[in-house]
PDB file of C-alpha atoms in Angstrom:
ATOM      1  CA  MET Q   1       0.000   0.000   0.000  1.00 52.00           C
ATOM      2  CA  ARG Q   2       1.475   3.313  -0.957  1.00 50.00           C
ATOM      3  CA  GLY Q   3       0.512   6.960  -0.520  1.00 47.00           C
ATOM      4  CA  ASP Q   4       2.811   8.889  -2.844  1.00 44.00           C
ATOM      5  CA  GLU Q   5       2.265  12.383  -1.419  1.00 39.00           C
ATOM      6  CA  ALA Q   6       1.199  11.697   2.160  1.00 40.00           C
ATOM      7  CA  LEU Q   7       3.405  11.958   5.212  1.00 38.00           C
ATOM      8  CA  MET Q   8       3.280   9.023   7.613  1.00 37.00           C
ATOM      9  CA  THR Q   9       2.976   8.887  11.390  1.00 37.00           C
ATOM     10  CA  ARG Q  10       6.218   6.988  11.410  1.00 36.00           C
ATOM     11  CA  ARG Q  11       5.896   5.902   8.160  1.00 34.00           C
ATOM     12  CA  THR Q  12       4.821   2.665   6.809  1.00 34.00           C
ATOM     13  CA  GLY Q  13       7.679   2.985   4.722  1.00 34.00           C
ATOM     14  CA  TRP Q  14       8.402   3.046   0.926  1.00 35.00           C
ATOM     15  CA  ILE Q  15      11.054   7.759   1.573  1.00 30.00           C
ATOM     16  CA  GLY Q  16      13.921   9.671   0.353  1.00 32.00           C
ATOM     17  CA  LEU Q  17      17.658   9.534   0.182  1.00 28.00           C
ATOM     18  CA  ALA Q  18      20.455  10.134  -2.231  1.00 33.00           C
ATOM     19  CA  LEU Q  19      22.244   7.123  -3.616  1.00 31.00           C
ATOM     20  CA  LEU Q  20      25.677   7.100  -5.126  1.00 30.00           C
ATOM     21  CA  PHE Q  21      25.754   4.693  -8.012  1.00 31.00           C
ATOM     22  CA  PRO Q  22      28.631   4.287 -10.424  1.00 35.00           C
ATOM     23  CA  MET Q  23      28.047   5.714 -13.836  1.00 35.00           C
ATOM     24  CA  VAL Q  24      26.642   3.040 -16.078  1.00 37.00           C
ATOM     25  CA  ALA Q  25      27.285   2.299 -19.680  1.00 40.00           C
ATOM     26  CA  SER Q  26      24.994   3.784 -22.275  1.00 44.00           C
ATOM     27  CA  ALA Q  27      23.798   1.842 -25.263  1.00 42.00           C
ATOM     28  CA  ALA Q  28      26.654   3.312 -27.264  1.00 44.00           C
ATOM     29  CA  ASP Q  29      29.187   1.862 -24.821  1.00 48.00           C
ATOM     30  CA  LEU Q  30      28.036  -1.719 -25.393  1.00 48.00           C
ATOM     31  CA  PRO Q  31      29.915  -3.917 -27.862  1.00 50.00           C
ATOM     32  CA  LEU Q  32      28.731  -3.487 -31.435  1.00 47.00           C
ATOM     33  CA  THR Q  33      28.912  -7.181 -32.233  1.00 52.00           C
ATOM     34  CA  ALA Q  34      25.725  -9.082 -31.510  1.00 50.00           C
ATOM     35  CA  PRO Q  35      26.107 -11.850 -28.938  1.00 49.00           C
ATOM     36  CA  ALA Q  36      25.700 -15.399 -30.052  1.00 66.00           C
ATOM     37  CA  ASP Q  37      23.330 -16.104 -27.172  1.00 87.00           C
ATOM     38  CA  PRO Q  38      19.727 -15.355 -28.306  1.00 92.00           C
ATOM     39  CA  VAL Q  39      18.702 -14.460 -24.741  1.00 92.00           C
ATOM     40  CA  GLU Q  40      21.436 -11.876 -24.466  1.00 92.00           C
ATOM     41  CA  ALA Q  41      20.495 -10.586 -27.901  1.00 93.00           C
ATOM     42  CA  GLU Q  42      16.899 -10.109 -26.812  1.00 95.00           C
ATOM     43  CA  ILE Q  43      17.951  -8.357 -23.601  1.00 95.00           C
ATOM     44  CA  ARG Q  44      20.067  -5.903 -25.582  1.00 94.00           C
ATOM     45  CA  GLU Q  45      17.195  -5.278 -27.960  1.00 96.00           C
ATOM     46  CA  ARG Q  46      14.736  -4.767 -25.095  1.00 96.00           C
ATOM     47  CA  ALA Q  47      17.167  -2.445 -23.329  1.00 96.00           C
ATOM     48  CA  GLN Q  48      17.481  -0.323 -26.453  1.00 96.00           C
ATOM     49  CA  LEU Q  49      13.693  -0.163 -26.843  1.00 97.00           C
ATOM     50  CA  ALA Q  50      13.179   0.701 -23.177  1.00 97.00           C
ATOM     51  CA  ARG Q  51      15.623   3.589 -23.473  1.00 96.00           C
ATOM     52  CA  ALA Q  52      14.062   4.799 -26.708  1.00 97.00           C
ATOM     53  CA  LEU Q  53      10.578   4.754 -25.121  1.00 97.00           C
ATOM     54  CA  SER Q  54      11.678   6.081 -21.731  1.00 97.00           C
ATOM     55  CA  SER Q  55       9.294   9.044 -21.935  1.00 96.00           C
ATOM     56  CA  SER Q  56       6.309   6.706 -22.237  1.00 96.00           C
ATOM     57  CA  PRO Q  57       4.901   3.997 -19.941  1.00 93.00           C
ATOM     58  CA  ARG Q  58       5.274   1.657 -22.926  1.00 96.00           C
ATOM     59  CA  ALA Q  59       8.900   1.225 -21.897  1.00 96.00           C
ATOM     60  CA  ILE Q  60       7.767  -0.761 -18.863  1.00 94.00           C
ATOM     61  CA  ALA Q  61       6.777  -3.768 -20.989  1.00 95.00           C
ATOM     62  CA  HIS Q  62      10.369  -4.074 -22.209  1.00 97.00           C
ATOM     63  CA  LEU Q  63      11.745  -3.746 -18.675  1.00 96.00           C
ATOM     64  CA  VAL Q  64       9.406  -6.486 -17.476  1.00 93.00           C
ATOM     65  CA  ARG Q  65      10.511  -8.760 -20.318  1.00 95.00           C
ATOM     66  CA  MET Q  66      14.155  -8.149 -19.395  1.00 96.00           C
ATOM     67  CA  ASP Q  67      13.363  -9.166 -15.837  1.00 93.00           C
ATOM     68  CA  GLU Q  68      11.664 -12.351 -17.063  1.00 93.00           C
ATOM     69  CA  LEU Q  69      14.953 -13.325 -18.724  1.00 94.00           C
ATOM     70  CA  ARG Q  70      17.108 -12.562 -15.683  1.00 91.00           C
ATOM     71  CA  ASN Q  71      17.599 -16.240 -14.744  1.00 91.00           C
ATOM     72  CA  ASP Q  72      18.792 -17.115 -18.234  1.00 92.00           C
ATOM     73  CA  VAL Q  73      21.803 -14.788 -18.407  1.00 89.00           C
ATOM     74  CA  SER Q  74      25.303 -15.485 -17.202  1.00 86.00           C
ATOM     75  CA  SER Q  75      25.638 -12.114 -15.463  1.00 89.00           C
ATOM     76  CA  LEU Q  76      23.116  -9.677 -14.007  1.00 89.00           C
ATOM     77  CA  SER Q  77      25.410  -6.873 -15.115  1.00 90.00           C
ATOM     78  CA  MET Q  78      23.610  -7.034 -18.464  1.00 91.00           C
ATOM     79  CA  LEU Q  79      20.454  -5.710 -16.791  1.00 95.00           C
ATOM     80  CA  ALA Q  80      21.826  -3.195 -14.292  1.00 95.00           C
ATOM     81  CA  PRO Q  81      22.882  -0.398 -16.718  1.00 95.00           C
ATOM     82  CA  THR Q  82      19.408  -0.021 -18.215  1.00 97.00           C
ATOM     83  CA  TYR Q  83      17.634  -0.208 -14.861  1.00 97.00           C
ATOM     84  CA  ALA Q  84      19.993   2.358 -13.335  1.00 96.00           C
ATOM     85  CA  GLN Q  85      19.829   4.726 -16.295  1.00 96.00           C
ATOM     86  CA  LEU Q  86      16.022   4.786 -16.245  1.00 97.00           C
ATOM     87  CA  THR Q  87      15.900   5.020 -12.440  1.00 96.00           C
ATOM     88  CA  PHE Q  88      18.161   8.048 -12.135  1.00 95.00           C
ATOM     89  CA  GLY Q  89      17.842   9.577 -15.603  1.00 93.00           C
ATOM     90  CA  ARG Q  90      15.093  11.496 -17.320  1.00 92.00           C
ATOM     91  CA  ALA Q  91      12.176   9.136 -17.885  1.00 95.00           C
ATOM     92  CA  HIS Q  92       8.436   8.970 -17.376  1.00 95.00           C
ATOM     93  CA  PRO Q  93       7.597   8.732 -13.627  1.00 91.00           C
ATOM     94  CA  GLU Q  94       6.016   5.317 -14.077  1.00 90.00           C
ATOM     95  CA  VAL Q  95       9.078   4.092 -15.957  1.00 95.00           C
ATOM     96  CA  ARG Q  96      11.399   5.406 -13.237  1.00 94.00           C
ATOM     97  CA  ARG Q  97       9.328   3.658 -10.587  1.00 91.00           C
ATOM     98  CA  ALA Q  98       9.318   0.324 -12.452  1.00 92.00           C
ATOM     99  CA  ALA Q  99      13.058   0.563 -13.146  1.00 95.00           C
ATOM    100  CA  ARG Q 100      13.746   1.350  -9.474  1.00 94.00           C
ATOM    101  CA  MET Q 101      11.791  -1.710  -8.348  1.00 91.00           C
ATOM    102  CA  LEU Q 102      13.670  -3.940 -10.786  1.00 94.00           C
ATOM    103  CA  LEU Q 103      17.029  -2.471  -9.804  1.00 95.00           C
ATOM    104  CA  ALA Q 104      16.223  -3.100  -6.128  1.00 92.00           C
ATOM    105  CA  ARG Q 105      15.349  -6.695  -6.947  1.00 90.00           C
ATOM    106  CA  LEU Q 106      18.613  -7.092  -8.812  1.00 93.00           C
ATOM    107  CA  GLU Q 107      20.570  -5.707  -5.837  1.00 93.00           C
ATOM    108  CA  ARG Q 108      18.842  -8.219  -3.543  1.00 90.00           C
ATOM    109  CA  SER Q 109      19.916 -10.990  -5.892  1.00 90.00           C
ATOM    110  CA  ARG Q 110      23.486  -9.735  -5.541  1.00 90.00           C
ATOM    111  CA  GLY Q 111      23.177  -9.813  -1.757  1.00 90.00           C
ATOM    112  CA  ARG Q 112      23.284  -6.015  -1.463  1.00 91.00           C
ATOM    113  CA  LEU Q 113      20.313  -5.718   0.868  1.00 87.00           C
ATOM    114  CA  HIS Q 114      21.138  -2.232   2.123  1.00 88.00           C
ATOM    115  CA  LYS Q 115      21.242  -0.893  -1.425  1.00 90.00           C
ATOM    116  CA  ALA Q 116      17.967  -2.648  -2.176  1.00 89.00           C
ATOM    117  CA  ARG Q 117      16.296  -1.041   0.851  1.00 86.00           C
ATOM    118  CA  ASP Q 118      17.665   2.367  -0.086  1.00 89.00           C
ATOM    119  CA  LEU Q 119      16.235   1.998  -3.569  1.00 91.00           C
ATOM    120  CA  VAL Q 120      12.816   0.943  -2.279  1.00 87.00           C
ATOM    121  CA  GLU Q 121      12.541   3.627   0.408  1.00 85.00           C
ATOM    122  CA  PRO Q 122      11.608   6.582  -1.866  1.00 87.00           C
ATOM    123  CA  LEU Q 123       8.707   4.614  -3.339  1.00 86.00           C
ATOM    124  CA  GLY Q 124       6.638   5.255  -0.223  1.00 84.00           C
ATOM    125  CA  PHE Q 125       5.681   1.710   0.793  1.00 86.00           C
ATOM    126  CA  ILE Q 126       3.794   1.627   4.067  1.00 87.00           C
ATOM    127  CA  GLN Q 127       5.644  -0.503   6.597  1.00 83.00           C
ATOM    128  CA  SER Q 128       4.588   0.897   9.977  1.00 89.00           C
ATOM    129  CA  PHE Q 129       0.981   0.125  10.779  1.00 95.00           C
ATOM    130  CA  TYR Q 130      -1.438  -1.811  12.986  1.00 97.00           C
ATOM    131  CA  VAL Q 131      -2.630  -5.369  12.310  1.00 96.00           C
ATOM    132  CA  LEU Q 132      -5.652  -7.341  13.479  1.00 96.00           C
ATOM    133  CA  GLY Q 133      -6.645 -10.968  12.914  1.00 90.00           C
ATOM    134  CA  SER Q 134      -6.788 -13.373  11.568  1.00 92.00           C
ATOM    135  CA  PHE Q 135     -10.464 -14.128  10.966  1.00 94.00           C
ATOM    136  CA  ASP Q 136     -12.138 -16.890   8.993  1.00 92.00           C
ATOM    137  CA  ASN Q 137     -12.173 -16.908   5.181  1.00 92.00           C
ATOM    138  CA  GLU Q 138     -13.458 -20.425   4.607  1.00 90.00           C
ATOM    139  CA  GLY Q 139     -15.040 -20.696   1.183  1.00 89.00           C
ATOM    140  CA  LYS Q 140     -13.770 -17.191   0.389  1.00 90.00           C
ATOM    141  CA  ALA Q 141     -16.666 -15.802   2.393  1.00 90.00           C
ATOM    142  CA  GLY Q 142     -14.599 -13.562   4.663  1.00 92.00           C
ATOM    143  CA  CYS Q 143     -14.505 -10.485   2.467  1.00 91.00           C
ATOM    144  CA  GLY Q 144     -18.279 -10.243   2.688  1.00 91.00           C
ATOM    145  CA  THR Q 145     -18.220 -10.373   6.486  1.00 93.00           C
ATOM    146  CA  ASP Q 146     -17.637  -7.384   8.721  1.00 94.00           C
ATOM    147  CA  TYR Q 147     -15.637  -8.677  11.675  1.00 95.00           C
ATOM    148  CA  GLY Q 148     -15.970  -5.334  13.441  1.00 93.00           C
ATOM    149  CA  PRO Q 149     -13.379  -2.798  12.259  1.00 94.00           C
ATOM    150  CA  GLU Q 150     -15.276  -1.870   9.120  1.00 94.00           C
ATOM    151  CA  SER Q 151     -18.280  -0.432  10.949  1.00 91.00           C
ATOM    152  CA  SER Q 152     -16.558   0.600  14.186  1.00 90.00           C
ATOM    153  CA  LEU Q 153     -12.826   1.251  14.132  1.00 91.00           C
ATOM    154  CA  ASP Q 154     -11.421   1.272  17.671  1.00 93.00           C
ATOM    155  CA  LEU Q 155      -7.758   0.539  18.342  1.00 94.00           C
ATOM    156  CA  ALA Q 156      -8.584  -0.382  21.945  1.00 94.00           C
ATOM    157  CA  ALA Q 157     -11.319  -2.885  21.051  1.00 94.00           C
ATOM    158  CA  LEU Q 158     -11.103  -6.674  21.308  1.00 94.00           C
ATOM    159  CA  TYR Q 159     -12.701  -8.919  18.700  1.00 92.00           C
ATOM    160  CA  PRO Q 160     -13.861 -12.555  19.106  1.00 90.00           C
ATOM    161  CA  ILE Q 161     -12.008 -15.081  16.990  1.00 86.00           C
ATOM    162  CA  ARG Q 162     -12.038 -18.877  17.288  1.00 76.00           C
ATOM    163  CA  GLN Q 163     -12.875 -18.963  21.026  1.00 77.00           C
ATOM    164  CA  ARG Q 164     -10.474 -16.202  21.930  1.00 86.00           C
ATOM    165  CA  GLU Q 165     -10.157 -12.463  21.541  1.00 91.00           C
ATOM    166  CA  VAL Q 166      -7.649 -10.452  19.539  1.00 93.00           C
ATOM    167  CA  GLY Q 167      -6.790  -6.777  19.419  1.00 95.00           C
ATOM    168  CA  TRP Q 168      -4.818  -4.391  17.261  1.00 97.00           C
ATOM    169  CA  ARG Q 169      -1.025  -4.649  17.376  1.00 95.00           C
ATOM    170  CA  ALA Q 170       1.443  -2.037  16.154  1.00 95.00           C
ATOM    171  CA  VAL Q 171       4.116  -3.395  13.815  1.00 93.00           C
ATOM    172  CA  ASP Q 172       7.120  -1.792  12.188  1.00 89.00           C
ATOM    173  CA  VAL Q 173       8.737  -3.810   9.417  1.00 84.00           C
ATOM    174  CA  ARG Q 174      11.602  -2.966   7.090  1.00 77.00           C
ATOM    175  CA  SER Q 175      11.219  -5.017   3.962  1.00 75.00           C
ATOM    176  CA  ALA Q 176      13.883  -5.074   1.275  1.00 70.00           C
ATOM    177  CA  ASP Q 177      11.211  -4.975  -1.437  1.00 74.00           C
ATOM    178  CA  GLY Q 178       8.296  -3.293   0.328  1.00 78.00           C
ATOM    179  CA  TYR Q 179       6.288  -6.513   0.607  1.00 82.00           C
ATOM    180  CA  VAL Q 180       4.833  -7.437   3.975  1.00 84.00           C
ATOM    181  CA  ASP Q 181       3.623 -11.023   4.406  1.00 83.00           C
ATOM    182  CA  LEU Q 182       0.798 -10.981   6.953  1.00 85.00           C
ATOM    183  CA  ALA Q 183       1.375 -14.712   7.469  1.00 83.00           C
ATOM    184  CA  ALA Q 184       4.426 -13.740   9.532  1.00 84.00           C
ATOM    185  CA  LEU Q 185       2.240 -11.553  11.751  1.00 88.00           C
ATOM    186  CA  LEU Q 186      -1.120 -13.307  12.036  1.00 88.00           C
ATOM    187  CA  ARG Q 187      -2.365 -16.795  12.873  1.00 86.00           C
ATOM    188  CA  PRO Q 188      -3.906 -18.840  11.421  1.00 83.00           C
ATOM    189  CA  ASP Q 189      -2.472 -18.002   8.024  1.00 81.00           C
ATOM    190  CA  ASP Q 190      -4.621 -20.207   5.782  1.00 86.00           C
ATOM    191  CA  GLU Q 191      -8.118 -19.299   4.567  1.00 90.00           C
ATOM    192  CA  ALA Q 192      -7.790 -16.178   6.663  1.00 92.00           C
ATOM    193  CA  VAL Q 193      -8.767 -12.518   6.795  1.00 94.00           C
ATOM    194  CA  GLY Q 194      -6.423  -9.871   8.147  1.00 94.00           C
ATOM    195  CA  TYR Q 195      -6.774  -6.143   8.680  1.00 96.00           C
ATOM    196  CA  ALA Q 196      -4.050  -3.499   8.454  1.00 95.00           C
ATOM    197  CA  LEU Q 197      -4.511   0.089   9.535  1.00 97.00           C
ATOM    198  CA  ALA Q 198      -2.176   2.931   8.543  1.00 95.00           C
ATOM    199  CA  LEU Q 199      -2.358   6.495   9.766  1.00 95.00           C
ATOM    200  CA  LEU Q 200      -1.341   8.913   7.036  1.00 94.00           C
ATOM    201  CA  GLU Q 201      -0.745  12.536   8.002  1.00 93.00           C
ATOM    202  CA  ALA Q 202      -1.237  15.208   5.341  1.00 94.00           C
ATOM    203  CA  PRO Q 203      -0.157  18.839   5.895  1.00 94.00           C
ATOM    204  CA  SER Q 204      -3.193  20.037   3.917  1.00 95.00           C
ATOM    205  CA  GLU Q 205      -6.176  18.607   2.092  1.00 95.00           C
ATOM    206  CA  THR Q 206      -4.912  16.908  -1.041  1.00 94.00           C
ATOM    207  CA  ARG Q 207      -5.509  14.148  -3.518  1.00 94.00           C
ATOM    208  CA  THR Q 208      -3.009  11.334  -3.711  1.00 92.00           C
ATOM    209  CA  GLU Q 209      -2.694   7.870  -5.185  1.00 90.00           C
ATOM    210  CA  LEU Q 210      -2.720   4.702  -3.137  1.00 92.00           C
ATOM    211  CA  SER Q 211      -1.418   1.463  -4.644  1.00 88.00           C
ATOM    212  CA  VAL Q 212      -2.254  -2.012  -3.383  1.00 90.00           C
ATOM    213  CA  GLY Q 213      -0.753  -5.395  -4.153  1.00 86.00           C
ATOM    214  CA  ALA Q 214      -2.396  -8.297  -2.321  1.00 87.00           C
ATOM    215  CA  SER Q 215      -2.466 -12.092  -2.531  1.00 83.00           C
ATOM    216  CA  GLY Q 216      -6.256 -12.257  -2.522  1.00 86.00           C
ATOM    217  CA  ALA Q 217      -9.436 -10.270  -2.421  1.00 91.00           C
ATOM    218  CA  PHE Q 218      -9.248  -6.982  -0.538  1.00 94.00           C
ATOM    219  CA  ARG Q 219     -11.212  -3.943   0.582  1.00 96.00           C
ATOM    220  CA  LEU Q 220      -9.683  -0.502   1.131  1.00 96.00           C
ATOM    221  CA  TRP Q 221     -11.270   2.286   3.155  1.00 97.00           C
ATOM    222  CA  VAL Q 222     -10.023   5.858   3.615  1.00 96.00           C
ATOM    223  CA  ASN Q 223     -11.537   7.655   6.597  1.00 96.00           C
ATOM    224  CA  GLY Q 224     -14.398   5.177   6.637  1.00 94.00           C
ATOM    225  CA  GLU Q 225     -15.255   5.471   2.936  1.00 94.00           C
ATOM    226  CA  LEU Q 226     -14.743   2.461   0.654  1.00 95.00           C
ATOM    227  CA  ALA Q 227     -12.079   3.505  -1.861  1.00 95.00           C
ATOM    228  CA  ALA Q 228     -11.272   0.240  -3.672  1.00 93.00           C
ATOM    229  CA  SER Q 229     -12.193  -3.447  -3.700  1.00 92.00           C
ATOM    230  CA  GLU Q 230     -11.067  -6.560  -5.539  1.00 91.00           C
ATOM    231  CA  ASP Q 231     -12.341 -10.160  -5.421  1.00 91.00           C
ATOM    232  CA  ARG Q 232      -9.481 -11.733  -7.399  1.00 87.00           C
ATOM    233  CA  TYR Q 233      -7.069 -14.218  -5.799  1.00 87.00           C
ATOM    234  CA  ASN Q 234      -3.534 -14.151  -7.238  1.00 83.00           C
ATOM    235  CA  GLN Q 235       0.145 -13.757  -6.457  1.00 81.00           C
ATOM    236  CA  PRO Q 236       0.873 -10.398  -4.828  1.00 80.00           C
ATOM    237  CA  LYS Q 237       2.718  -7.803  -6.895  1.00 79.00           C
ATOM    238  CA  PRO Q 238       3.259  -4.069  -6.387  1.00 78.00           C
ATOM    239  CA  ASP Q 239       0.724  -1.681  -7.908  1.00 79.00           C
ATOM    240  CA  GLN Q 240      -1.875  -4.298  -8.822  1.00 84.00           C
ATOM    241  CA  THR Q 241      -4.576  -1.760  -8.014  1.00 88.00           C
ATOM    242  CA  ARG Q 242      -4.247   2.015  -7.932  1.00 87.00           C
ATOM    243  CA  VAL Q 243      -6.834   4.430  -6.671  1.00 92.00           C
ATOM    244  CA  SER Q 244      -6.940   8.223  -6.356  1.00 93.00           C
ATOM    245  CA  VAL Q 245      -8.200   9.328  -2.952  1.00 95.00           C
ATOM    246  CA  ARG Q 246      -8.742  12.571  -1.076  1.00 95.00           C
ATOM    247  CA  LEU Q 247      -6.805  13.050   2.134  1.00 95.00           C
ATOM    248  CA  ARG Q 248      -7.973  15.636   4.609  1.00 95.00           C
ATOM    249  CA  ARG Q 249      -5.625  17.846   6.565  1.00 95.00           C
ATOM    250  CA  GLY Q 250      -4.202  15.985   9.550  1.00 96.00           C
ATOM    251  CA  VAL Q 251      -4.355  12.271  10.281  1.00 95.00           C
ATOM    252  CA  ASN Q 252      -6.167   9.996   7.825  1.00 97.00           C
ATOM    253  CA  ARG Q 253      -7.207   6.428   8.590  1.00 96.00           C
ATOM    254  CA  VAL Q 254      -6.436   3.942   5.802  1.00 96.00           C
ATOM    255  CA  LEU Q 255      -7.896   0.503   6.529  1.00 97.00           C
ATOM    256  CA  LEU Q 256      -6.990  -2.491   4.363  1.00 96.00           C
ATOM    257  CA  LYS Q 257      -8.729  -5.867   4.595  1.00 96.00           C
ATOM    258  CA  VAL Q 258      -6.942  -8.788   2.897  1.00 94.00           C
ATOM    259  CA  CYS Q 259      -8.737 -12.086   2.310  1.00 93.00           C
ATOM    260  CA  GLN Q 260      -6.315 -14.953   1.746  1.00 89.00           C
ATOM    261  CA  GLU Q 261      -6.895 -18.535   0.598  1.00 85.00           C
ATOM    262  CA  SER Q 262      -3.463 -20.176   0.874  1.00 80.00           C
ATOM    263  CA  GLY Q 263       0.200 -19.351   0.417  1.00 71.00           C
ATOM    264  CA  ALA Q 264       1.387 -15.753   0.650  1.00 71.00           C
ATOM    265  CA  PHE Q 265      -0.861 -13.536   2.773  1.00 76.00           C
TER     266      PHE Q 265
END
């Protein structure tokens, strides 16, 4: 979940820094002879197209294809120059964001976790929040059930769950890629419903964009108003759903309900 323009009450985390990266080769610096390996040839072609289309979101398709081929190359250094150039150079904002995510993933693959976190931080991922659950999602029926927080949000309240009671817990995670697996925070973690609450502070009334990537169906409320919903179950990825919302001046309550079937939560 991301609020690109909002300030956080100790922020659920995806903000700013200056990174020092070595200058990377441009397309003109690469060898002129085509590689014999067809995978490497395609990567070079995709890199050239991504650079040529850097002012348009169409470049993202070529970046994604390069990432799909990452396990078939002998060295990740083939990918890094293009990702870095589009991350730190002049490109469409969506292209810069996609390139930054891919560059962070590449740095994680190299074992450079601090660099990966530094790259992810400016993207505004929310990583400090409250969690509640988990509740029952048997038969995928949980998203249609209000377990309490949707109609009455109270951080001090206790909610009945499987012959016991649970309450809100504050969590502060620092993920290398911005992804938070609720299975590490809530039990049970199969056919389950979990809630996450973030408090976003805005210096003035403004509109901003929130992005959600979830493993299953979800509901998103901003200050009690339903802002987005999805009933699809899939693998979680960043920016699967984006929604423009209005934030009022001061603290804003952003409540996310995730309904999971199995696997990642």
